[in-house]
Amino acid sequence: MSAEHATPPEKASPVKKTYTRPLDIRHGRIDMGHGAGGKAAAQLIEELFLPALDNAYLRQGDDGAALPLPPQAASPGQLVMATDGHVISPIFFPGGDLGCLAVHGTVNDVAMMGAQPLYLSASFIIEEGYPLADLQRIVDSMGAAAREAGVPVVTGDTKVVERGKGDGVFISTTGVGWRPPGVSVSGRHARPGDVILLSGTIGDHGVAVLSQRESLAFETTIQSDTAALHTVVADLMAAVPGSVRVLRDPTRGGLATTLNEIARQSGVGMRLQEAAIPVKPQVDAACELLGLDPLYVANEGKLIAIVAPEAADAALAALRAHRLGADAARIGEVTADPHHFVQMDTRFGGRRVVDWLSGEQLPRIC
Amino acid sequence: MSAEHATPPEKASPVKKTYTRPLDIRHGRIDMGHGAGGKAAAQLIEELFLPALDNAYLRQGDDGAALPLPPQAASPGQLVMATDGHVISPIFFPGGDLGCLAVHGTVNDVAMMGAQPLYLSASFIIEEGYPLADLQRIVDSMGAAAREAGVPVVTGDTKVVERGKGDGVFISTTGVGWRPPGVSVSGRHARPGDVILLSGTIGDHGVAVLSQRESLAFETTIQSDTAALHTVVADLMAAVPGSVRVLRDPTRGGLATTLNEIARQSGVGMRLQEAAIPVKPQVDAACELLGLDPLYVANEGKLIAIVAPEAADAALAALRAHRLGADAARIGEVTADPHHFVQMDTRFGGRRVVDWLSGEQLPRIC
């Protein structure tokens, strides 16, 4: 059916990541790394999900899909659809909770496609015995976040699983947006010479969540950055129309993994300046203590924008003019590199390859 | 944002179901009944979810939401969006599995809004240690079902939770469809005098799944009826354009609960003829043995169509002409009833009230 009205999406990058060995589908088992957003997750998607569900939209490889409306709809634009499962633990953390996170995460995935988020759906999977008062808190937070973003939750579903077969509450949200004709933002569009902008400090979300985990009785005042970024995107796209090539929010796997994904999708390299990447001192200190690299820690209210070089200054100014982009910075450039390496000039004058997350660093961070 | 382009949806029925007592949000806990699709689930939605997430689309109270496109989209029709979490246990059952069920369930929810299903998203929540071979089987089945339905899975997400914090695989699918202008099918549109049609036998899915549960070593050859019904809907709507008032698939809670929901949404009563409701003899026998009433057992490939009386014969003929509607039957009529009772003339010449499911009958059946 959809094939009839499909305009063929742009071709996905032919670059295939090479993995040490193929998935052992016959004897293998899911491990936490398959959910961590790094190399193992990418391999699972490439070798198991993509072949089974194969279609041109899925192969776009972005965090959502850009979709033609059927001819009868007589609309010039595209639908954008994105989905995200939220299994964060603990459910309540400094600066947010599962409810607002489930709204922000999916609003952001739609916005990163260059679309205006319009509607959300929510599927709740709740463990038997979960306190109604906590569920109320989660759903209230979800409602408040949806109202603040102006993107209503228009339909939902609730399932209950037996005690010990779930973990409190899981929420899968799906967002639908509309993208005007002519807008084409994708992880496939970075070109050598483009400038890489980051909308603010990294690592806040992951460190805030970790600080709440019982096993790490780590005292901190660090708050999650969880926020809906669609108005930042709207301001940015209005400031430099036609010059935004890639938008992506560096969630699971952090900045390092997200940039590697883009490098691979676009078939380019990247060169970062470590000193230019904003990190809050408390986050830096916490990462030091916990043995984490902030480059790999999840964010929930930050975006990467890759823009044409001539638009970089205006784009950075537009980001900084927004409340959620006050700490925006220019962190590097896109390079021509057949190996698609992300390299970084370190604070100490050296240079190193920033690989993507290979397994699990922080499970259940979003 | 969406408020700006919202055309106000029709008013929801002012009828409120009265519950024995309000939810005890302060001290209460989720029980399996809250996920069973019956009275407890309805109360949870009404007293907890709806107030928190309140908006006019959600209040439509159907299994999906009909949504205007933004004015820039310049389209005369509506989007339809529906979501469903799938937590069925066991994951593989006679006639299907979690993968195809997750496609069929959501394609059907979109179709029951009178829309053409276009795209699906899928959010996977997988338990650590789950065999890749089983995941492959599920995803292959999902791909096959999506291809057969012509509704591709265009975007997805995968999360992994620790062993003992999930139960194999949960899949939440969301469907988006397009509904041409002028089509208005909703659980709110039944009118006294309308005719109630059912597309085939009831109880097959629930009994097939139960037969696989270890605790019930019940031998049966009954297969789940899981199937995508959108082509049945298309044929029906083409046969009697403008005369289809309500479409609904009687899944969780079965035929009885679904008809009660419609009666309540439309503010009407119903009168059924028990002898007219098709039930396979093996399903009847299995239900007898298990102490179940087929009226409350879930279906995954059947639909209820409530149609204008003058269109009933043509509508029934259209259903029967479709492979998935061969056993379609006229099972009753809509009545004027201020109490919104669903009543049934029994096989033995009596009459009884068919109430909706009040708690849990069969957990995790979809």
XYZ file of C-alpha atoms in Angstrom:
732
model
C 0.000 0.000 0.000
C 2.521 2.575 1.037
C 4.710 1.388 -1.815
C 2.175 2.886 -4.201
C 2.638 6.386 -2.950
C 6.258 6.126 -1.941
C 8.681 8.628 -3.324
C 11.975 6.801 -3.041
C 13.907 8.173 -0.075
C 17.478 9.172 -0.607
C 19.872 6.280 -0.646
C 21.396 5.296 2.626
C 25.137 5.504 2.886
C 26.706 2.371 1.429
C 29.279 2.368 4.219
C 28.926 -0.672 6.425
C 30.529 -0.723 9.811
C 32.680 -3.763 10.173
C 32.212 -5.687 13.384
C 34.727 -8.043 14.955
C 32.430 -10.972 14.232
C 28.875 -11.337 12.991
C 26.039 -11.808 15.490
C 25.741 -15.443 16.519
C 22.015 -15.617 15.987
C 21.806 -19.336 16.532
C 23.360 -19.412 20.004
C 23.696 -15.779 21.008
C 21.737 -13.964 23.702
C 20.777 -10.366 24.284
C 23.086 -8.572 26.667
C 22.856 -5.109 28.184
C 25.205 -3.763 25.500
C 22.550 -4.396 22.859
C 20.511 -1.669 24.496
C 23.301 0.796 25.157
C 23.170 2.653 21.882
C 26.737 1.812 20.903
C 28.389 -0.637 18.560
C 26.574 -3.734 19.831
C 23.212 -2.033 19.406
C 24.102 -0.919 15.892
C 25.132 -4.454 14.988
C 21.870 -5.875 16.329
C 19.916 -3.387 14.235
C 21.973 -4.016 11.120
C 22.159 -7.776 11.238
C 18.816 -8.676 12.791
C 16.220 -5.887 12.659
C 16.961 -4.269 9.300
C 16.974 -7.436 7.166
C 13.708 -8.644 8.733
C 11.788 -5.384 8.522
C 13.528 -4.047 5.458
C 12.088 -0.995 3.703
C 13.458 2.227 2.303
C 12.208 4.414 5.176
C 13.780 2.295 7.890
C 17.032 2.254 5.939
C 17.257 6.054 6.208
C 18.959 5.304 9.518
C 17.913 8.463 11.336
C 16.191 8.602 14.719
C 12.874 8.884 12.921
C 11.478 8.377 9.436
C 10.388 10.975 6.876
C 7.304 9.705 5.120
C 5.222 10.828 2.157
C 1.516 11.371 2.694
C -0.702 9.420 0.284
C -1.588 11.223 -2.960
C -5.198 11.696 -1.813
C -3.897 13.796 1.052
C -2.755 16.311 -1.574
C -0.160 17.691 0.792
C 3.236 18.970 -0.288
C 5.077 18.080 2.906
C 6.100 14.923 4.689
C 5.127 13.168 7.845
C 7.878 12.448 10.300
C 7.521 9.576 12.759
C 9.845 8.624 15.617
C 9.539 6.201 18.521
C 11.444 5.659 21.739
C 11.134 3.205 24.610
C 11.869 4.649 28.035
C 13.088 2.229 30.706
C 15.067 4.599 32.893
C 16.081 3.486 36.364
C 15.443 5.058 38.795
C 12.157 6.470 37.523
C 12.571 9.718 39.483
C 15.880 11.553 39.237
C 17.193 15.077 39.872
C 15.686 17.380 37.284
C 13.038 15.022 35.928
C 11.390 11.630 35.794
C 10.253 8.951 33.383
C 7.130 10.930 32.448
C 8.686 14.145 31.187
C 11.628 12.215 29.720
C 9.240 10.129 27.591
C 7.772 13.358 26.173
C 11.064 15.177 25.666
C 12.876 12.204 24.127
C 10.340 11.700 21.378
C 9.573 15.367 20.745
C 13.320 15.765 20.233
C 13.591 12.821 17.840
C 10.875 14.380 15.656
C 12.458 17.837 15.899
C 15.880 16.434 14.890
C 14.316 15.483 11.552
C 13.619 19.167 10.929
C 9.907 18.652 11.552
C 7.327 20.371 13.712
C 6.235 17.836 16.367
C 2.427 17.605 16.398
C 1.197 14.593 18.350
C 2.396 11.908 20.733
C 1.128 8.460 21.621
C 2.090 6.636 24.810
C 2.199 2.921 25.584
C 2.550 2.078 29.282
C 3.805 -1.308 30.482
C 3.292 -1.380 34.235
C 4.384 -3.962 36.787
C 1.707 -5.392 39.043
C 1.890 -3.806 42.481
C 3.212 -0.446 41.268
C 1.925 2.348 43.536
C -0.833 4.426 41.959
C 0.592 7.527 43.612
C 3.879 7.085 41.738
C 2.045 6.378 38.491
C 0.072 9.570 39.053
C 3.301 11.514 39.513
C 4.726 10.108 36.277
C 1.605 10.792 34.253
C 1.224 14.293 35.710
C 4.806 15.060 34.723
C 4.113 13.695 31.255
C 1.039 15.883 30.924
C 2.907 18.978 32.101
C 5.780 18.324 29.668
C 3.354 17.756 26.801
C 1.479 20.963 27.563
C 4.686 22.945 27.896
C 5.900 21.584 24.561
C 2.492 22.108 22.938
C 2.510 18.493 21.738
C -0.443 16.564 23.197
C -0.535 12.847 24.012
C -3.483 11.952 21.788
C -3.786 8.212 22.267
C -2.410 5.580 24.599
C -2.443 2.022 25.818
C -1.861 0.396 29.196
C -0.696 -3.128 29.839
C 0.063 -4.738 33.200
C 2.612 -7.533 33.673
C 3.021 -9.745 36.734
C 5.265 -8.779 39.617
C 8.864 -9.622 38.680
C 8.148 -9.490 34.933
C 8.690 -5.762 34.579
C 10.323 -2.965 36.537
C 7.859 -0.371 37.694
C 6.835 1.436 34.532
C 8.138 1.421 30.968
C 6.778 4.035 28.545
C 7.127 3.890 24.779
C 6.199 7.150 23.112
C 5.792 7.767 19.404
C 5.767 11.214 17.851
C 4.332 12.412 14.584
C 5.343 15.683 13.003
C 5.020 17.529 9.757
C 7.962 18.671 7.686
C 7.487 21.330 5.041
C 8.625 20.606 1.512
C 12.264 21.473 0.839
C 13.522 20.751 4.335
C 15.963 17.901 4.288
C 17.843 17.342 7.506
C 19.471 13.945 7.971
C 22.466 12.195 9.472
C 23.427 11.466 5.875
C 23.986 15.119 4.905
C 27.232 16.161 6.613
C 29.897 17.321 4.134
C 33.602 18.004 4.579
C 34.076 21.604 5.689
C 30.774 21.753 7.605
C 30.889 23.093 11.140
C 29.805 21.060 14.190
C 27.851 22.973 16.835
C 26.732 21.694 20.222
C 23.882 23.418 22.062
C 25.334 23.188 25.594
C 27.118 21.163 28.258
C 27.352 17.395 28.020
C 26.911 14.605 30.558
C 24.383 16.294 32.859
C 21.604 13.754 32.380
C 23.670 10.607 32.829
C 25.457 11.903 35.905
C 22.201 13.110 37.477
C 20.617 9.671 37.019
C 23.676 7.804 38.278
C 23.742 9.957 41.366
C 20.360 8.479 42.297
C 21.284 4.859 41.968
C 21.594 3.207 45.317
C 24.795 1.443 44.484
C 26.437 4.813 43.933
C 25.779 6.872 46.998
C 27.239 9.848 45.227
C 26.156 13.254 46.444
C 25.568 15.808 43.739
C 23.452 18.769 42.858
C 23.676 17.994 39.177
C 20.293 18.073 37.450
C 19.297 16.263 34.303
C 19.085 18.555 31.285
C 15.892 16.837 30.046
C 14.029 19.328 27.841
C 12.076 19.593 24.608
C 14.286 21.114 21.930
C 11.826 21.737 19.109
C 11.713 25.480 19.654
C 15.521 25.594 19.551
C 15.357 23.780 16.229
C 12.685 26.136 14.912
C 14.779 29.201 15.833
C 17.906 27.685 14.306
C 16.230 26.729 11.043
C 14.638 30.160 10.760
C 18.027 31.843 11.302
C 19.943 29.846 8.668
C 17.330 28.390 6.324
C 18.722 25.706 4.052
C 22.069 25.574 5.857
C 21.325 23.007 8.562
C 22.551 19.637 7.299
C 22.283 17.410 10.362
C 20.480 17.642 13.694
C 20.831 14.931 16.297
C 20.398 14.724 20.057
C 23.286 12.893 21.718
C 21.347 10.612 24.087
C 22.421 6.986 24.674
C 26.107 6.594 23.959
C 26.647 10.344 24.347
C 28.300 12.857 22.041
C 31.035 10.453 20.919
C 28.695 7.716 19.740
C 26.275 10.111 18.063
C 29.057 11.809 16.095
C 30.404 8.420 15.012
C 26.928 7.460 13.789
C 26.703 10.631 11.738
C 30.240 10.197 10.366
C 29.324 6.721 9.229
C 25.932 7.694 7.795
C 27.421 10.601 5.837
C 30.651 8.820 4.890
C 32.847 11.566 6.373
C 35.320 12.109 9.195
C 35.242 14.669 11.988
C 37.783 16.655 13.930
C 36.831 17.962 17.363
C 38.537 20.383 19.723
C 38.310 18.966 23.238
C 38.788 22.383 24.835
C 35.721 23.678 22.995
C 33.317 21.010 24.313
C 31.387 22.459 27.248
C 31.293 20.288 30.382
C 30.128 21.550 33.786
C 32.924 21.311 36.382
C 30.748 19.217 38.740
C 29.967 16.817 35.892
C 33.624 16.583 35.027
C 34.484 15.875 38.666
C 31.728 13.273 38.993
C 32.859 11.529 35.815
C 36.434 11.477 37.106
C 35.267 9.841 40.326
C 33.049 7.331 38.542
C 35.564 6.466 35.865
C 33.337 7.783 33.087
C 34.176 9.831 30.029
C 31.616 12.653 29.602
C 31.867 12.158 25.836
C 29.960 8.892 26.286
C 27.438 10.020 28.896
C 23.810 10.517 27.809
C 22.179 13.920 27.374
C 18.453 14.603 27.115
C 18.320 18.314 26.360
C 21.194 18.956 23.982
C 21.540 18.877 20.232
C 24.302 18.634 17.703
C 23.812 20.834 14.637
C 26.056 20.378 11.625
C 25.786 23.435 9.419
C 27.284 24.838 6.234
C 30.495 26.758 7.091
C 29.189 30.134 5.887
C 26.189 29.815 8.213
C 28.119 28.744 11.305
C 28.306 32.120 13.051
C 24.647 32.941 12.525
C 23.655 29.430 13.580
C 25.702 29.646 16.765
C 24.196 33.036 17.546
C 20.683 31.612 17.043
C 21.417 28.722 19.418
C 22.872 31.058 22.054
C 19.855 33.346 21.827
C 17.622 30.521 23.032
C 17.272 29.776 26.752
C 18.207 26.130 26.094
C 21.261 26.990 23.989
C 22.972 29.594 26.157
C 26.170 27.493 26.399
C 26.256 26.542 22.733
C 29.695 26.131 21.211
C 31.477 25.380 17.972
C 33.207 22.080 18.735
C 34.749 20.971 15.457
C 34.551 20.426 11.718
C 33.567 17.723 9.291
C 36.512 16.289 7.337
C 37.015 14.063 4.336
C 38.067 10.689 5.726
C 37.533 7.335 4.059
C 37.758 5.644 7.472
C 35.049 7.900 8.971
C 37.103 8.508 12.067
C 36.052 11.048 14.664
C 39.309 12.553 15.892
C 39.874 15.003 18.690
C 42.601 17.544 19.410
C 43.084 17.058 23.145
C 43.556 19.742 25.757
C 47.172 18.670 25.990
C 48.012 19.276 22.359
C 47.710 15.660 21.232
C 45.199 14.038 19.004
C 43.168 10.870 19.526
C 40.489 8.843 17.820
C 37.134 9.071 19.576
C 35.573 5.668 18.934
C 31.975 4.905 19.561
C 30.703 3.115 22.610
C 31.389 -0.564 22.099
C 29.240 -2.141 24.764
C 27.433 -1.037 27.837
C 28.533 1.968 29.795
C 25.436 3.092 31.640
C 22.443 0.822 31.278
C 18.879 2.176 31.491
C 19.776 5.828 31.369
C 16.764 6.758 29.217
C 1.100 24.426 18.830
C -1.399 21.810 17.935
C -4.047 23.946 19.587
C -3.545 26.501 16.846
C -4.564 24.151 14.103
C -7.030 22.060 16.012
C -10.513 21.749 14.664
C -12.464 20.902 17.780
C -13.224 17.173 17.790
C -16.784 16.119 18.433
C -17.777 16.171 22.046
C -17.226 13.033 24.026
C -20.290 11.436 25.510
C -21.112 13.075 28.820
C -21.983 9.670 30.279
C -19.656 8.681 33.070
C -19.494 5.120 34.216
C -20.040 4.906 37.914
C -17.557 2.788 39.771
C -18.087 1.182 43.147
C -15.494 3.506 44.638
C -12.978 5.976 43.268
C -9.363 4.866 42.714
C -7.386 5.103 45.940
C -4.492 6.940 44.397
C -2.764 7.604 47.679
C -2.496 3.994 48.837
C -3.581 1.913 45.844
C -1.431 -0.303 43.683
C -1.638 -1.537 40.128
C -3.139 -5.000 39.840
C -3.486 -7.272 36.835
C -7.077 -6.108 36.369
C -5.851 -2.638 35.449
C -4.398 -4.173 32.308
C -7.264 -6.475 31.437
C -9.257 -4.030 29.351
C -12.323 -4.176 31.550
C -13.871 -1.958 34.171
C -10.725 -1.540 36.274
C -8.727 -0.480 33.220
C -11.406 2.005 32.212
C -11.425 3.484 35.701
C -7.633 3.840 35.683
C -7.820 5.672 32.357
C -10.682 7.883 33.457
C -9.458 8.837 36.901
C -5.682 8.878 36.401
C -4.572 9.094 32.761
C -7.248 11.338 31.264
C -7.093 14.160 33.823
C -3.274 14.279 33.652
C -2.940 14.171 29.877
C -6.190 15.920 29.089
C -6.843 17.087 25.551
C -9.712 16.911 23.115
C -8.168 14.153 20.970
C -7.533 11.797 23.858
C -11.068 12.409 25.075
C -12.463 10.976 21.834
C -12.153 7.672 23.662
C -11.604 5.483 20.615
C -8.735 3.048 20.133
C -6.874 5.728 18.193
C -7.066 9.465 17.615
C -8.223 11.357 14.530
C -5.995 14.377 14.062
C -5.981 17.408 11.806
C -2.883 18.060 9.745
C -1.416 21.530 10.206
C -2.758 24.208 7.828
C 0.561 24.300 5.955
C 0.007 20.680 4.995
C -2.966 21.898 2.950
C -4.582 18.474 3.149
C -8.311 17.890 3.373
C -8.086 14.661 5.374
C -7.037 13.656 8.851
C -4.232 11.696 10.371
C -5.161 8.763 12.518
C -2.774 7.545 15.190
C -3.089 4.462 17.404
C -0.716 2.688 19.763
C -0.687 -0.673 21.485
C 1.716 -2.404 23.847
C 2.094 -6.130 23.311
C 3.110 -8.237 26.315
C 1.601 -11.576 25.351
C 2.707 -14.705 27.184
C 3.728 -17.123 25.788
C 5.395 -15.236 22.941
C 4.769 -18.066 20.453
C 1.264 -19.522 20.271
C -0.782 -21.576 17.787
C -1.467 -19.421 14.766
C 0.955 -16.606 15.539
C 3.451 -14.921 17.814
C 4.279 -11.585 19.405
C 5.748 -10.239 16.145
C 2.771 -10.618 13.836
C 0.385 -9.772 16.676
C 2.149 -6.433 17.213
C 1.599 -5.597 13.537
C -1.984 -6.824 13.316
C -3.113 -5.226 16.561
C -2.044 -1.745 15.574
C -2.983 -1.977 11.893
C -6.444 -2.948 13.144
C -6.685 -0.056 15.595
C -5.957 2.371 12.752
C -8.376 0.596 10.420
C -11.147 0.703 13.049
C -10.992 4.507 12.811
C -11.995 4.222 9.150
C -8.472 5.134 8.031
C -5.991 3.600 5.624
C -3.024 2.363 7.712
C 0.209 3.734 6.246
C 3.148 3.312 8.608
C 4.160 1.554 11.810
C 6.818 2.224 14.416
C 8.068 -0.416 16.849
C 9.626 -0.054 20.290
C 11.251 -3.229 21.619
C 11.938 -3.744 25.334
C 14.042 -6.887 25.613
C 15.163 -8.798 28.692
C 18.872 -9.443 29.056
C 19.693 -13.035 28.107
C 16.872 -13.408 25.575
C 17.966 -15.783 22.791
C 18.811 -14.012 19.544
C 17.276 -16.902 17.610
C 13.886 -16.259 19.230
C 14.223 -12.510 18.663
C 14.978 -13.251 15.013
C 11.828 -15.367 14.775
C 9.712 -12.575 16.267
C 11.170 -9.872 14.040
C 10.878 -12.064 10.927
C 7.230 -12.663 11.729
C 6.749 -8.945 12.224
C 8.373 -8.206 8.862
C 6.255 -10.812 7.095
C 3.048 -9.462 8.663
C 3.989 -5.884 7.752
C 4.734 -6.849 4.149
C 1.524 -8.846 3.861
C -0.457 -5.906 5.207
C 1.463 -3.424 3.050
C 2.185 -1.304 6.127
C 5.955 -1.008 6.716
C 7.689 -0.604 10.070
C 9.464 2.669 9.297
C 11.241 3.445 12.555
C 12.071 1.651 15.769
C 13.865 1.621 19.072
C 15.446 -1.107 21.172
C 15.995 -1.070 24.908
C 17.423 -3.841 27.049
C 16.510 -4.349 30.717
C 18.309 -6.571 33.212
C 17.369 -10.205 33.689
C 14.296 -10.401 35.916
C 13.181 -6.855 35.060
C 11.254 -7.823 31.939
C 9.798 -10.958 30.412
C 11.445 -11.877 27.146
C 10.257 -9.220 24.726
C 7.616 -6.504 24.879
C 6.761 -4.630 21.675
C 4.853 -1.343 21.503
C 3.736 -0.502 17.998
C 2.228 2.759 16.824
C 0.367 3.136 13.574
C -0.326 6.194 11.481
C -2.998 6.308 8.835
C -4.829 8.765 6.680
C -8.578 9.237 6.708
C -10.275 10.965 3.807
C -12.535 13.920 4.515
C -16.125 13.005 5.280
C -15.375 9.667 6.918
C -16.436 9.689 10.512
C -16.364 6.327 12.236
C -16.304 6.332 16.021
C -17.496 4.468 19.082
C -19.653 7.549 19.719
C -21.818 7.140 16.611
C -24.112 4.181 17.320
C -27.813 5.111 17.162
C -30.917 3.220 18.235
C -32.072 1.024 15.372
C -28.565 0.430 14.023
C -27.568 -3.131 13.311
C -24.614 -4.881 14.994
C -22.513 -7.107 12.744
C -19.638 -9.349 13.801
C -17.071 -10.494 11.220
C -16.636 -14.077 12.493
C -16.239 -16.483 15.390
C -15.224 -15.258 18.826
C -12.751 -16.555 21.395
C -10.255 -18.214 19.052
C -7.267 -16.065 20.030
C -7.679 -16.263 23.784
C -8.257 -20.013 23.790
C -5.297 -20.628 21.463
C -2.979 -18.667 23.775
C -4.313 -20.303 26.939
C -3.750 -23.710 25.422
C -0.023 -22.929 25.340
C 0.342 -21.902 28.928
C 2.103 -24.515 30.949
C -0.301 -24.334 33.820
C -3.086 -25.395 31.485
C -1.945 -28.519 29.722
C -4.966 -28.337 27.525
C -4.710 -30.038 24.144
C -6.317 -28.170 21.290
C -5.984 -27.503 17.620
C -7.500 -24.058 17.988
C -5.462 -21.380 16.224
C -5.374 -17.693 17.015
C -7.344 -15.610 14.528
C -4.644 -12.903 14.494
C -4.938 -11.009 11.200
C -4.857 -7.523 9.707
C -8.400 -6.365 9.009
C -7.831 -3.174 7.038
C -8.812 -4.713 3.716
C -12.047 -5.992 5.301
C -12.725 -2.439 6.437
C -11.933 -1.020 3.003
C -14.324 -3.469 1.314
C -17.049 -2.765 3.863
C -16.767 1.007 3.588
C -16.793 0.809 -0.213
C -19.945 -1.357 -0.129
C -21.981 0.900 2.177
C -20.343 4.331 2.053
C -21.551 6.652 4.766
C -23.485 3.913 6.588
C -20.764 2.528 8.853
C -21.168 4.204 12.246
C -18.799 2.215 14.470
C -15.915 -0.175 13.866
C -14.112 -1.836 16.749
C -12.023 -4.965 17.178
C -13.052 -6.917 20.289
C -9.609 -7.688 21.731
C -8.951 -7.535 25.489
C -12.188 -8.068 27.389
C -13.766 -9.688 24.336
C -17.028 -8.943 22.560
C -18.943 -8.207 25.767
C -16.558 -5.530 27.030
C -16.148 -3.905 23.628
C -19.914 -3.620 23.106
C -20.310 -2.148 26.586
C -17.650 0.443 25.774
C -19.475 1.427 22.591
C -22.850 1.528 24.388
C -21.378 3.856 26.934
C -19.551 6.057 24.414
C -22.663 6.436 22.249
C -25.114 6.655 25.143
C -27.244 3.774 23.839
C -28.241 0.222 24.790
C -27.841 -2.979 22.799
C -29.786 -6.166 22.398
C -27.961 -9.256 21.209
C -29.170 -12.661 20.099
C -26.939 -15.303 21.679
C -27.834 -17.897 19.025
C -26.554 -15.556 16.316
C -23.057 -15.100 17.787
C -20.663 -17.447 15.999
C -18.439 -19.587 18.263
C -16.447 -22.574 17.015
C -17.548 -25.792 18.759
C -13.964 -26.512 19.933
C -13.720 -23.008 21.395
C -17.059 -23.450 23.105
C -15.917 -26.777 24.544
C -12.585 -25.344 25.686
C -14.301 -22.404 27.361
C -16.684 -24.786 29.127
C -13.745 -26.793 30.449
C -11.798 -23.699 31.511
C -14.742 -21.943 33.058
C -14.580 -19.062 30.592
C -17.329 -17.222 28.786
C -16.392 -16.769 25.099
C -18.066 -13.362 25.206
C -15.144 -12.151 27.330
C -12.302 -13.929 25.524
C -9.959 -11.819 23.344
C -9.998 -11.865 19.547
C -7.273 -10.526 17.262
C -8.800 -10.876 13.822
C -12.435 -9.970 14.243
C -14.354 -6.737 14.007
C -17.662 -5.366 15.143
C -19.385 -3.108 12.613
C -22.405 -1.086 13.639
C -24.238 0.073 10.537
C -27.363 1.965 9.579
C -30.323 -0.474 9.383
C -30.969 0.070 5.668
C -27.344 -0.861 4.892
C -27.190 -3.967 7.073
C -27.770 -6.580 4.375
C -25.271 -5.061 1.960
C -22.730 -4.632 4.771
C -23.111 -8.248 5.866
C -22.701 -9.406 2.285
C -19.531 -7.320 1.935
C -18.081 -8.857 5.102
C -18.937 -12.390 3.987
C -17.353 -11.801 0.600
C -13.977 -11.264 2.276
C -11.793 -14.220 3.241
C -11.564 -12.892 6.809
C -15.313 -12.329 7.116
C -16.708 -15.641 5.821
C -18.491 -16.352 9.107
C -19.841 -12.833 9.572
C -23.212 -12.560 11.275
C -25.835 -10.079 12.346
C -25.794 -10.425 16.113
C -28.100 -7.717 17.411
C -29.408 -4.155 17.346
C -28.710 -0.866 19.038
C -31.507 0.256 21.376
C -32.460 3.393 23.226
C -31.532 2.774 26.864
C -30.665 5.439 29.403
C -28.744 2.815 31.404
C -26.634 1.754 28.394
C -27.190 -1.906 29.103
C -26.058 -4.574 26.707
C -28.759 -7.239 26.947
C -28.860 -10.653 25.340
C -31.685 -12.993 24.373
C -30.256 -16.327 25.450
C -30.465 -19.609 23.599
C -32.956 -20.785 26.174
C -35.461 -18.016 25.579
C -34.435 -15.844 28.523
C -32.771 -12.481 28.575
C -29.754 -11.329 30.565
C -27.571 -8.286 30.993
C -24.099 -8.741 29.531
C -21.897 -6.642 31.787
C -18.359 -5.694 30.937
C -15.339 -7.437 32.336
C -14.846 -6.146 35.838
C -11.345 -7.348 36.629
C -8.873 -9.773 35.229
C -9.964 -12.758 33.262
C -7.011 -13.643 31.099
C -3.891 -11.610 31.752
C -1.330 -10.959 29.007
C -3.426 -12.232 26.160
C -2.224 -9.544 23.719
